Amino acid sequence: MTEQAKVKTLDQIVIRFSGDSGDGMQLTGTIFSNLSAIFGNDISTFPDYPAEVRAPQGSLSGISGFQVHLGSKKIFTPGDKADVLVAMNPAALKVNVKNLKSDSVIIIDTDSFQKRDLERAEYKTGDPFEELGLKDRQVIAAPVSTMVRDGLSEYGLDGKSALRCKNMFTLGLVCWLFDRPVDTAITMLQNKFVKKPVIAQANIKALTDGYNYGHNIQASVSTYRIEGTKIEPGIYKDINGNNAVSYGLIAAAEKAGLRLFLGSYPITPATEILQELSKHKNLGVITMQAEDEIAGICTAIGASFAGLLGATSTSGPGLALKSEAIGLAVIAELPLVVVDVQRGGPSTGMPTKSEQADLMQVLYGRNGESPVVVLAASTPTDCFDMAFWAGKLAVEHMTPVVLLSDAFLANGSSAWRIPDLNDYPEIKPNDVNNYTEEAPWKPYRRDGNSLVRYWAAPGTEGFTHRIGGLEKDYDTSSISTDPMNHQKMVVTRQAKIDKIADFIPELKVVGDQDAELLLVGWGGTYGHLYEAMEIMQSKGKKVALAHFRFINPLPRNTAEVLKRYKKVIVAEQNNGQFANYLRSKINDFNPYRFNRIKGQPFIVSRLVEEFTGIMENS
């Protein structure tokens, strides 16, 4: 067989890097993803790591993974199962056996597959491939650790430091396998270790050694070619959801002519938003790492009172602690963006896993009638747009806005075309200087059309005022306990939120307009539902998808769209919270439900199976 005959040309492929938490799989996967994006492939990634800081080496509980799906067409998900698995030890192989396709290629470090390694991973025999039923797979078995130690002997590194470079050896091997030039990866490593030139040289040597090793064994395994695709001209960046949120908030503040303030307390998986925004003082961003969640949101509320765009970031447990302060922002009617990067719960639950179970909490989890705007990002890149929308609605409607993300979006990444900010709409704060009524200004005097009160930053001459958590009189803005006034203020605050439906896009349906089945989702499940729809359409099924990014208020045409279809399935990673919410808003609406709460993204093949069954059997 010739070398050329062994090259498989595919339009998409899934690679999974897996090993101990200290094996550098996240860095390896990130660099390979960047290389593929530069090559012209569309990508979707999914980092999957344990909650333990450092589990026992070689144990099943300590396995960290990074999956990347790349292709010559639009990629919507990180993929269900892997075509190629890099398993740095037996535990990584065992944990990921369920994630492998039947014709997959497996790359292993034979130095890490010794008897003691198999015992740590709880194997019962000395042959892990036989025990796991993997005898028919193509295996690239290389003594990675030995070759790395020997190859780096000239750099004077101790054995432990040298072995930290073995992930770069496997990266070089994967670059060979997928015909990726390593020049760009070398540049990335030089930039990453610019202050540690010896470490940079060692990693580059390991990378090129792995690439050359692949060339030397090319007769024993098939290689892959994934062609690039034509993409819209522009500057592209591989971006994860947390960074996209950060940039979206900066863009919103810029458009509004305000400074951005973020007050937050570190919490997995939202901490990166605080870390990223702290780097942008040159753009006028102010960040404060508070002593706890309550302090974090209260500093943001104080910043909003002072005339800034106040924001705070957290996850489910932190959101519970912030609930009273969100209520303060509701009754004070101050702009505030709360980013909730959802994770598995309840309580501290599964800190590094993804879930969609905070919806009821953000909608109703406060004392009293305290309505807020709720948005949900659908992809890592969409996190930018929805963070921009969150800032826009908060500032223009003087209200807290909760933006829902999740661990899958926050840590996953996609190729993002950096947009032109001129293409984004203006953000016009309802500034007190726009007040033109004859009656004297009061803090809770409102615009007659939007019901939004006028925003007076402290220090604005002639507009000294106080606001707070006690109910105010509708006309005088003084503290009031009058029953009729309280009723009026509660109704007005709700009406203000309801009116926002006039300022957001209507719900769009993609797919077959004459569909027999409508899929409904929200948040980070978009890519999986879209791909399931495409697969079902390829099999002759009439299917459409309506995916919600605006949740409270719902788009104006929601009821009309959902009632247009005979069968509707609401799919979500909780026990049916959005389905119940839609039922509460739409009369005589009773959808089918698909609910999975495993801390992992949906499996597209499973969605197709379930949805097809509903179409055919009910």
Coordinates of C-alpha atoms in Angstrom, one line a residue:
M1 CA 0.0 0.0 0.0
T2 CA 1.4 3.4 -0.9
E3 CA 1.7 6.3 1.5
Q4 CA -0.8 8.3 -0.5
A5 CA -3.4 5.6 -0.2
K6 CA -3.3 5.8 3.6
V7 CA -4.3 9.4 3.7
K8 CA -8.0 9.7 4.6
T9 CA -9.7 13.0 3.5
L10 CA -12.6 13.8 5.7
D11 CA -14.9 16.8 6.1
Q12 CA -14.9 16.6 9.9
I13 CA -13.2 14.8 12.7
V14 CA -13.2 14.6 16.6
I15 CA -10.0 14.4 18.6
R16 CA -9.9 13.9 22.4
F17 CA -6.8 14.6 24.5
S18 CA -6.9 12.9 27.9
G19 CA -4.5 12.4 30.9
D20 CA -3.8 13.4 34.4
S21 CA -4.6 16.9 35.5
G22 CA -0.9 17.7 35.4
D23 CA -0.3 16.3 31.9
G24 CA -1.2 19.5 30.1
M25 CA -4.1 18.3 28.1
Q26 CA -5.9 21.6 28.2
L27 CA -2.9 23.4 26.8
T28 CA -2.3 20.7 24.2
G29 CA -5.9 20.8 23.0
T30 CA -6.0 24.6 22.9
I31 CA -2.9 24.9 20.8
F32 CA -4.1 22.3 18.3
S33 CA -7.5 24.0 18.1
N34 CA -5.8 27.3 17.3
L35 CA -3.6 25.6 14.6
S36 CA -6.8 24.2 13.1
A37 CA -8.6 27.5 13.1
I38 CA -5.6 29.2 11.5
F39 CA -5.6 26.4 8.9
G40 CA -9.2 27.4 8.0
N41 CA -11.2 24.8 9.9
D42 CA -14.3 25.6 11.9
I43 CA -13.9 24.3 15.4
S44 CA -15.8 23.6 18.6
T45 CA -14.1 22.6 21.8
F46 CA -15.1 21.0 25.1
P47 CA -12.6 21.0 28.1
D48 CA -13.7 18.4 30.6
Y49 CA -11.7 18.4 33.9
P50 CA -12.2 17.1 37.4
A51 CA -13.1 19.2 40.4
E52 CA -10.1 17.8 42.4
V53 CA -7.1 20.1 42.4
R54 CA -4.8 17.2 42.0
A55 CA -6.2 13.7 42.3
P56 CA -3.8 10.7 42.9
Q57 CA -1.7 10.3 39.8
G58 CA -3.0 7.7 37.4
S59 CA -6.4 7.4 39.2
L60 CA -9.7 7.3 37.4
S61 CA -11.0 10.3 39.3
G62 CA -8.2 12.6 38.2
I63 CA -8.6 12.4 34.4
S64 CA -8.7 15.7 32.5
G65 CA -9.9 15.9 28.9
F66 CA -10.1 18.3 26.0
Q67 CA -12.2 17.4 23.0
V68 CA -12.1 19.3 19.7
H69 CA -14.3 18.9 16.7
L70 CA -13.0 20.4 13.5
G71 CA -14.1 20.4 9.9
S72 CA -14.3 22.0 6.5
K73 CA -17.9 23.1 7.2
K74 CA -19.7 24.8 10.0
I75 CA -19.2 22.9 13.3
F76 CA -21.9 23.2 16.0
T77 CA -20.8 20.8 18.7
P78 CA -17.6 19.3 20.1
G79 CA -18.8 15.9 18.8
D80 CA -20.3 12.9 20.4
K81 CA -17.4 10.4 20.1
A82 CA -13.8 10.7 19.2
D83 CA -12.0 9.5 16.0
V84 CA -8.7 10.0 17.7
L85 CA -7.9 9.6 21.4
V86 CA -4.6 10.6 23.0
A87 CA -4.5 8.6 26.2
M88 CA -1.5 9.5 28.4
N89 CA -2.1 6.7 30.8
P90 CA -4.4 3.6 31.3
A91 CA -6.9 5.6 33.4
A92 CA -7.4 8.0 30.5
L93 CA -8.0 5.0 28.2
K94 CA -10.5 3.4 30.6
V95 CA -12.4 6.6 31.3
N96 CA -12.8 7.4 27.6
V97 CA -13.5 4.0 26.1
K98 CA -17.2 5.0 26.0
N99 CA -16.3 8.1 24.0
L100 CA -14.6 6.3 21.1
K101 CA -15.9 5.5 17.6
S102 CA -15.5 1.9 16.4
D103 CA -12.7 2.8 13.9
S104 CA -10.8 5.2 16.1
V105 CA -7.1 5.7 16.4
I106 CA -5.5 5.6 19.9
I107 CA -2.2 7.2 20.8
I108 CA -0.6 6.0 24.1
D109 CA 2.6 6.5 26.0
T110 CA 3.8 3.0 26.6
D111 CA 6.0 4.2 29.5
S112 CA 2.8 5.0 31.4
F113 CA 1.2 1.6 30.7
Q114 CA 3.3 -0.4 33.1
K115 CA 2.0 -2.9 35.7
R116 CA 1.7 -0.3 38.5
D117 CA -0.1 2.1 36.1
L118 CA -2.7 -0.6 35.3
E119 CA -3.2 -1.3 39.0
R120 CA -3.9 2.4 39.7
A121 CA -6.5 2.4 37.0
E122 CA -8.1 -0.7 38.4
Y123 CA -7.5 -3.0 35.5
K124 CA -8.0 -6.7 36.2
T125 CA -5.7 -8.0 33.6
G126 CA -2.4 -7.0 32.1
D127 CA -3.8 -6.2 28.6
P128 CA -6.0 -3.1 28.8
F129 CA -7.0 -3.2 25.1
E130 CA -8.2 -6.8 25.4
E131 CA -10.0 -6.0 28.6
L132 CA -11.8 -2.9 27.2
G133 CA -12.6 -4.6 23.8
L134 CA -10.3 -2.4 21.8
K135 CA -8.2 -5.0 20.0
D136 CA -9.4 -3.9 16.6
R137 CA -8.3 -0.2 16.9
Q138 CA -5.4 1.4 15.2
V139 CA -2.9 2.1 18.0
I140 CA 0.2 4.4 17.9
A141 CA 2.2 3.1 20.9
A142 CA 5.2 5.2 21.6
P143 CA 7.6 5.4 24.6
V144 CA 6.9 9.1 24.9
S145 CA 8.3 9.6 28.4
T146 CA 11.6 7.9 27.5
M147 CA 12.0 9.8 24.2
V148 CA 11.2 13.1 25.9
R149 CA 13.7 12.6 28.7
D150 CA 16.4 11.5 26.2
G151 CA 15.6 14.2 23.7
L152 CA 15.9 17.0 26.3
S153 CA 19.0 15.8 28.1
E154 CA 21.0 18.7 26.6
Y155 CA 18.9 21.3 28.3
G156 CA 19.9 20.4 31.9
L157 CA 16.4 19.9 33.1
D158 CA 15.6 17.5 36.0
G159 CA 13.5 14.5 35.1
K160 CA 10.3 16.0 36.4
S161 CA 10.7 19.2 34.5
A162 CA 11.5 17.3 31.3
L163 CA 8.5 15.1 31.6
R164 CA 6.2 18.1 31.7
C165 CA 7.1 18.5 28.0
K166 CA 5.7 15.1 27.0
N167 CA 2.3 16.8 26.1
M168 CA 4.2 18.7 23.4
F169 CA 5.6 15.5 22.0
T170 CA 2.1 14.1 21.6
L171 CA 1.0 17.4 20.1
G172 CA 3.7 17.1 17.5
L173 CA 2.5 13.5 16.8
V174 CA -1.0 14.7 16.4
C175 CA 0.1 17.6 14.1
W176 CA 1.8 14.9 11.9
L177 CA -1.3 12.8 12.0
F178 CA -3.5 15.7 10.7
D179 CA -0.9 17.3 8.4
R180 CA -0.6 20.4 10.5
P181 CA 2.6 22.4 10.2
V182 CA 4.2 23.1 13.6
D183 CA 5.6 26.5 12.8
T184 CA 2.6 28.3 14.3
A185 CA 2.7 26.1 17.4
I186 CA 6.4 27.0 17.8
T187 CA 5.5 30.7 17.8
M188 CA 2.8 30.1 20.3
L189 CA 5.2 28.3 22.7
Q190 CA 7.8 31.1 22.3
N191 CA 5.1 33.7 23.3
K192 CA 3.9 31.6 26.2
F193 CA 7.3 31.0 27.7
V194 CA 8.9 34.3 26.6
K195 CA 10.3 34.8 30.1
K196 CA 11.6 31.2 30.3
P197 CA 13.7 30.7 27.2
V198 CA 15.0 27.3 28.3
I199 CA 11.5 25.9 28.9
A200 CA 10.4 27.3 25.6
Q201 CA 13.3 25.6 23.8
A202 CA 12.6 22.3 25.6
N203 CA 8.9 22.3 24.6
I204 CA 9.7 23.2 21.0
K205 CA 12.3 20.3 20.9
A206 CA 9.7 17.9 22.3
L207 CA 7.1 19.2 19.7
T208 CA 9.4 18.7 16.7
D209 CA 10.6 15.3 18.1
G210 CA 6.9 14.1 18.2
Y211 CA 6.3 15.4 14.7
N212 CA 9.4 13.7 13.3
Y213 CA 8.5 10.4 15.1
G214 CA 5.2 10.4 13.2
H215 CA 7.0 10.7 9.9
N216 CA 9.2 7.7 10.9
I217 CA 6.2 5.4 11.6
Q218 CA 4.0 6.6 8.7
A219 CA 3.8 3.2 7.2
S220 CA 2.0 1.8 10.2
V221 CA -1.1 4.0 10.5
S222 CA -3.5 6.1 8.4
T223 CA -3.2 9.8 8.4
Y224 CA -6.0 12.4 8.0
R225 CA -6.6 15.5 5.9
I226 CA -9.3 17.9 6.8
E227 CA -9.5 20.6 4.2
G228 CA -9.9 24.3 5.2
T229 CA -13.0 26.2 4.2
K230 CA -13.7 29.6 2.7
I231 CA -14.5 32.0 5.5
E232 CA -15.6 35.6 5.7
P233 CA -12.6 37.8 5.5
G234 CA -11.6 39.4 8.8
I235 CA -9.5 38.9 12.0
Y236 CA -10.4 35.7 13.8
K237 CA -9.7 34.6 17.4
D238 CA -10.3 31.3 19.1
I239 CA -12.4 32.5 22.0
N240 CA -14.2 30.8 25.0
G241 CA -17.5 31.9 26.4
N242 CA -16.0 33.6 29.5
N243 CA -13.7 35.8 27.5
A244 CA -16.5 36.6 25.0
V245 CA -18.7 37.8 27.9
S246 CA -15.9 40.0 29.1
Y247 CA -15.4 41.6 25.7
G248 CA -19.2 42.0 25.3
L249 CA -19.4 43.9 28.5
I250 CA -16.5 46.2 27.5
A251 CA -18.2 46.8 24.2
A252 CA -21.5 47.7 25.8
A253 CA -19.9 50.2 28.2
E254 CA -18.0 51.7 25.3
K255 CA -21.3 52.1 23.3
A256 CA -23.0 53.6 26.3
G257 CA -20.2 56.1 27.0
L258 CA -19.7 54.6 30.5
R259 CA -17.0 53.0 32.4
L260 CA -17.4 49.3 33.2
F261 CA -17.1 48.1 36.8
L262 CA -17.0 44.4 37.8
G263 CA -17.2 43.4 41.4
S264 CA -16.9 39.7 41.9
Y265 CA -15.8 36.8 44.1
P266 CA -13.9 33.9 42.4
I267 CA -16.0 30.9 41.8
T268 CA -15.8 28.0 39.3
P269 CA -16.5 28.2 36.4
A270 CA -17.0 32.1 36.3
T271 CA -13.7 33.2 37.7
E272 CA -12.1 33.8 34.3
I273 CA -14.4 36.8 33.6
L274 CA -12.9 38.6 36.6
Q275 CA -9.4 37.6 35.5
E276 CA -9.9 38.7 31.9
L277 CA -11.5 42.1 32.7
S278 CA -8.8 42.9 35.2
K279 CA -6.4 43.0 32.2
H280 CA -8.2 45.9 30.6
K281 CA -7.6 48.9 32.8
N282 CA -6.5 50.7 29.6
L283 CA -10.0 50.6 28.4
G284 CA -11.4 52.2 31.6
V285 CA -12.4 48.9 33.1
I286 CA -12.5 48.8 37.0
T287 CA -12.4 45.4 38.7
M288 CA -12.6 44.5 42.3
Q289 CA -12.1 41.0 43.8
A290 CA -14.4 41.2 46.8
E291 CA -14.2 39.2 50.0
D292 CA -17.5 37.3 49.3
E293 CA -20.4 37.1 46.8
I294 CA -22.5 39.6 48.7
A295 CA -19.8 42.2 48.7
G296 CA -19.1 41.6 45.0
I297 CA -22.6 42.5 43.9
C298 CA -23.0 45.3 46.4
T299 CA -19.9 47.0 45.0
A300 CA -21.4 46.7 41.5
I301 CA -24.7 48.2 42.7
G302 CA -22.7 51.1 44.2
A303 CA -20.9 51.6 40.9
S304 CA -24.3 51.7 39.1
F305 CA -25.6 54.3 41.5
A306 CA -22.4 56.3 40.8
G307 CA -23.1 56.3 37.1
L308 CA -21.1 53.3 35.8
L309 CA -22.2 50.1 34.2
G310 CA -22.1 47.8 37.2
A311 CA -21.6 44.1 36.7
T312 CA -20.9 41.0 38.8
S313 CA -20.1 37.4 37.8
T314 CA -20.9 34.2 39.6
S315 CA -22.3 30.6 39.4
G316 CA -25.3 29.0 41.0
P317 CA -24.2 28.9 44.6
G318 CA -23.0 32.5 44.4
L319 CA -26.2 33.6 42.8
A320 CA -28.2 32.3 45.8
L321 CA -26.1 34.6 48.0
K322 CA -26.6 37.6 45.7
S323 CA -30.4 37.3 45.7
E324 CA -31.2 40.0 48.3
A325 CA -28.9 42.4 46.6
I326 CA -30.5 41.8 43.2
G327 CA -33.8 42.7 44.9
L328 CA -32.2 45.9 46.0
A329 CA -31.2 46.7 42.4
V330 CA -34.8 45.9 41.3
I331 CA -36.5 48.3 43.8
A332 CA -33.8 51.0 43.4
E333 CA -34.2 50.5 39.6
L334 CA -30.5 50.6 38.9
P335 CA -28.7 49.1 35.8
L336 CA -26.8 45.9 36.8
V337 CA -25.6 42.9 34.8
V338 CA -25.4 39.6 36.7
V339 CA -23.5 36.8 34.8
D340 CA -24.5 33.4 36.0
V341 CA -22.2 30.7 34.6
Q342 CA -24.3 27.6 35.6
R343 CA -22.7 24.5 36.9
G344 CA -24.0 21.2 38.3
G345 CA -25.9 21.5 41.6
P346 CA -27.6 21.6 44.1
S347 CA -25.3 23.3 46.7
T348 CA -21.7 23.0 45.5
G349 CA -22.7 20.0 43.4
M350 CA -20.3 19.4 40.6
P351 CA -18.2 22.6 40.2
T352 CA -16.6 21.7 36.9
K353 CA -19.6 20.2 35.1
S354 CA -22.3 21.9 33.1
E355 CA -26.1 22.3 33.8
Q356 CA -29.1 24.4 33.0
A357 CA -30.8 24.2 36.4
D358 CA -30.6 27.9 37.6
L359 CA -33.5 29.1 35.4
M360 CA -36.2 29.2 38.1
Q361 CA -33.7 30.8 40.5
V362 CA -32.9 33.7 38.2
L363 CA -36.6 34.2 37.4
Y364 CA -38.1 33.9 40.8
G365 CA -35.4 33.3 43.4
R366 CA -35.9 36.5 45.4
N367 CA -38.3 37.8 48.1
G368 CA -41.2 39.9 46.9
E369 CA -42.3 40.7 43.4
S370 CA -38.9 41.4 41.9
P371 CA -38.9 40.9 38.1
V372 CA -35.6 41.0 36.2
V373 CA -34.6 40.6 32.6
V374 CA -33.2 37.2 31.8
L375 CA -31.0 36.4 28.8
A376 CA -29.2 33.2 27.7
A377 CA -26.2 32.8 25.4
S378 CA -26.3 30.0 22.9
T379 CA -22.7 29.5 21.8
P380 CA -19.2 30.6 23.1
T381 CA -19.1 33.4 20.5
D382 CA -22.7 34.3 21.1
C383 CA -21.7 35.1 24.7
F384 CA -20.2 38.4 23.2
D385 CA -23.5 39.4 21.7
M386 CA -25.6 38.5 24.7
A387 CA -23.3 40.3 27.1
F388 CA -23.7 43.4 24.9
W389 CA -27.5 43.0 24.9
A390 CA -27.3 42.6 28.7
G391 CA -25.5 45.9 29.1
K392 CA -27.8 47.6 26.6
L393 CA -31.0 46.5 28.3
A394 CA -29.7 47.2 31.8
V395 CA -28.7 50.7 31.0
E396 CA -31.6 51.7 28.7
H397 CA -34.3 50.2 31.0
M398 CA -32.7 50.8 34.4
T399 CA -33.0 47.2 35.6
P400 CA -30.9 44.2 36.6
V401 CA -30.3 41.8 33.8
V402 CA -29.2 38.2 34.4
L403 CA -27.2 36.7 31.6
L404 CA -27.1 32.9 31.8
S405 CA -24.1 31.0 30.5
D406 CA -22.9 27.6 31.6
A407 CA -19.7 25.6 32.1
F408 CA -19.9 24.2 28.6
L409 CA -20.0 27.6 27.0
A410 CA -17.6 29.2 29.4
N411 CA -14.8 26.7 28.8
G412 CA -15.6 25.7 25.3
S413 CA -14.3 27.7 22.4
S414 CA -15.1 28.5 18.8
A415 CA -13.5 30.6 16.0
W416 CA -14.8 34.2 16.4
R417 CA -14.6 36.8 13.8
I418 CA -13.8 40.0 15.7
P419 CA -16.7 42.3 14.8
D420 CA -16.8 46.0 13.9
L421 CA -18.4 47.8 16.8
N422 CA -19.9 50.3 14.4
D423 CA -22.2 47.4 13.3
Y424 CA -23.7 47.3 16.8
P425 CA -26.6 49.5 17.9
E426 CA -26.2 52.6 20.0
I427 CA -26.8 52.4 23.8
K428 CA -28.6 55.4 25.1
P429 CA -28.8 55.7 28.9
N430 CA -32.0 57.3 30.2
D431 CA -29.9 60.2 31.5
V432 CA -31.5 62.8 33.8
N433 CA -30.3 65.5 31.5
N434 CA -33.0 64.2 29.0
Y435 CA -35.7 65.0 31.5
T436 CA -38.1 67.6 29.9
E437 CA -41.3 67.4 31.9
E438 CA -42.7 70.5 33.5
A439 CA -43.1 68.9 36.9
P440 CA -40.0 69.0 39.1
W441 CA -37.7 66.0 38.7
K442 CA -37.9 63.2 41.3
P443 CA -35.8 60.0 41.4
Y444 CA -38.7 57.8 40.4
R445 CA -40.2 60.1 37.7
R446 CA -40.5 57.9 34.6
D447 CA -40.4 58.2 30.8
G448 CA -44.1 57.9 29.8
N449 CA -43.5 55.3 27.0
S450 CA -40.9 52.9 28.5
L451 CA -41.8 53.5 32.2
V452 CA -38.0 53.8 32.8
R453 CA -36.9 56.2 35.6
Y454 CA -34.3 58.8 34.8
W455 CA -30.7 58.1 35.9
A456 CA -28.9 60.9 37.8
A457 CA -25.3 60.2 38.7
P458 CA -24.2 61.7 42.0
G459 CA -22.6 65.0 41.5
T460 CA -24.9 66.1 38.7
E461 CA -25.8 69.6 39.7
G462 CA -29.4 70.1 40.7
F463 CA -30.2 66.4 41.0
T464 CA -29.2 65.4 44.6
H465 CA -31.2 62.4 45.7
R466 CA -31.4 59.2 47.7
I467 CA -32.7 55.8 46.7
G468 CA -32.7 52.5 48.6
G469 CA -34.5 49.3 49.5
L470 CA -37.6 50.8 51.0
E471 CA -40.7 51.3 48.9
K472 CA -41.1 54.8 47.5
D473 CA -44.1 56.9 46.6
Y474 CA -44.9 56.9 42.9
D475 CA -45.2 60.7 42.7
T476 CA -42.9 62.1 45.4
S477 CA -40.2 59.3 45.5
S478 CA -40.3 59.5 49.4
I479 CA -40.5 56.4 51.5
S480 CA -44.1 55.1 51.5
T481 CA -46.0 52.2 53.1
D482 CA -49.3 53.1 51.6
P483 CA -51.1 49.9 50.3
M484 CA -52.4 51.4 47.1
N485 CA -49.0 53.0 46.3
H486 CA -47.2 49.7 46.8
Q487 CA -49.7 48.0 44.5
K488 CA -49.0 50.7 41.9
M489 CA -45.2 50.4 42.2
V490 CA -45.2 46.6 42.0
V491 CA -47.4 46.7 38.8
T492 CA -45.3 49.4 37.3
R493 CA -42.0 47.6 37.9
Q494 CA -43.5 44.5 36.2
A495 CA -44.9 46.5 33.3
K496 CA -41.5 48.1 32.7
I497 CA -40.0 44.6 32.2
D498 CA -42.9 43.5 30.1
K499 CA -42.4 46.5 27.8
I500 CA -38.9 45.4 27.0
A501 CA -40.4 42.8 24.7
D502 CA -40.9 45.7 22.3
F503 CA -37.2 46.3 22.2
I504 CA -35.8 42.8 21.6
P505 CA -35.8 40.6 18.4
E506 CA -38.7 38.3 17.7
L507 CA -38.3 34.5 18.0
K508 CA -36.9 33.0 14.8
V509 CA -37.4 29.5 13.5
V510 CA -34.8 27.7 11.4
G511 CA -35.3 24.5 9.5
D512 CA -38.5 23.3 7.7
Q513 CA -41.2 26.0 7.9
D514 CA -43.8 23.2 7.3
A515 CA -42.2 21.0 10.0
E516 CA -44.0 18.2 11.7
L517 CA -41.9 18.6 14.8
L518 CA -40.5 21.8 16.4
L519 CA -37.5 21.5 18.7
V520 CA -37.2 24.1 21.4
G521 CA -34.2 24.9 23.5
W522 CA -32.4 27.7 25.2
G523 CA -28.8 28.5 26.2
G524 CA -25.8 26.3 25.5
T525 CA -27.8 23.4 23.9
Y526 CA -28.1 25.2 20.6
G527 CA -25.4 23.4 18.7
H528 CA -26.5 20.0 19.7
L529 CA -30.2 20.7 18.8
Y530 CA -29.2 22.3 15.5
E531 CA -27.1 19.3 14.5
A532 CA -29.8 16.9 15.6
M533 CA -32.3 18.8 13.3
E534 CA -29.9 18.6 10.4
I535 CA -29.4 14.8 10.8
M536 CA -33.1 14.2 11.0
Q537 CA -33.7 16.4 7.9
S538 CA -31.1 14.3 6.0
K539 CA -33.3 11.3 6.8
G540 CA -36.4 12.9 5.3
K541 CA -37.9 14.2 8.5
K542 CA -39.6 17.6 8.6
V543 CA -38.0 19.3 11.6
A544 CA -37.5 22.9 12.8
L545 CA -35.7 24.6 15.7
A546 CA -36.7 27.6 17.8
H547 CA -33.9 28.5 20.2
F548 CA -34.5 31.1 22.9
R549 CA -31.8 33.7 23.9
F550 CA -34.4 36.2 25.4
I551 CA -36.3 34.5 28.2
N552 CA -37.8 37.3 30.3
P553 CA -39.6 38.9 28.8
L554 CA -40.2 36.4 26.0
P555 CA -40.2 37.6 22.4
R556 CA -43.6 39.0 21.4
N557 CA -44.3 36.3 18.9
T558 CA -43.5 33.3 21.2
A559 CA -47.0 32.0 21.6
E560 CA -47.9 32.4 17.9
V561 CA -44.7 30.4 16.9
L562 CA -45.1 27.6 19.4
K563 CA -48.7 27.0 18.7
R564 CA -48.1 26.8 15.0
Y565 CA -46.7 23.2 15.3
K566 CA -48.5 20.0 16.1
K567 CA -45.6 18.5 18.1
V568 CA -43.1 20.5 20.1
I569 CA -40.3 19.1 22.2
V570 CA -38.5 21.3 24.8
A571 CA -35.0 19.9 25.4
E572 CA -33.0 21.1 28.4
Q573 CA -30.4 20.0 30.9
N574 CA -32.7 20.2 33.9
N575 CA -36.0 18.5 35.0
G576 CA -38.2 20.7 32.8
Q577 CA -37.8 24.3 34.1
F578 CA -38.2 26.1 30.8
A579 CA -41.0 23.8 29.7
N580 CA -42.9 24.7 32.8
Y581 CA -42.1 28.4 32.4
L582 CA -43.5 28.4 28.8
R583 CA -46.6 26.6 30.0
S584 CA -47.1 29.3 32.6
K585 CA -46.9 32.0 29.9
I586 CA -48.8 30.3 27.1
N587 CA -52.4 29.0 27.5
D588 CA -53.0 25.4 26.4
F589 CA -49.4 24.7 25.6
N590 CA -48.2 21.2 26.7
P591 CA -45.0 20.2 24.9
Y592 CA -43.1 16.9 25.0
R593 CA -40.0 17.1 27.1
F594 CA -36.4 15.8 26.8
N595 CA -34.4 16.2 30.0
R596 CA -30.9 15.1 30.8
I597 CA -28.9 16.2 33.9
K598 CA -25.5 14.4 33.7
G599 CA -23.1 17.4 33.9
Q600 CA -22.2 16.7 30.2
P601 CA -23.4 18.2 26.9
F602 CA -26.2 16.4 25.1
I603 CA -25.3 13.5 22.9
V604 CA -26.6 14.3 19.4
S605 CA -27.1 10.7 18.4
R606 CA -29.3 10.2 21.5
L607 CA -31.3 13.3 20.6
V608 CA -32.0 12.1 17.1
E609 CA -33.1 8.7 18.5
E610 CA -35.5 10.2 21.1
F611 CA -36.9 12.9 18.7
T612 CA -37.5 10.4 15.9
G613 CA -39.3 8.1 18.3
I614 CA -41.6 10.9 19.4
M615 CA -42.3 11.8 15.7
E616 CA -43.1 8.2 14.7
N617 CA -44.7 6.7 17.8
S618 CA -46.9 9.3 19.4

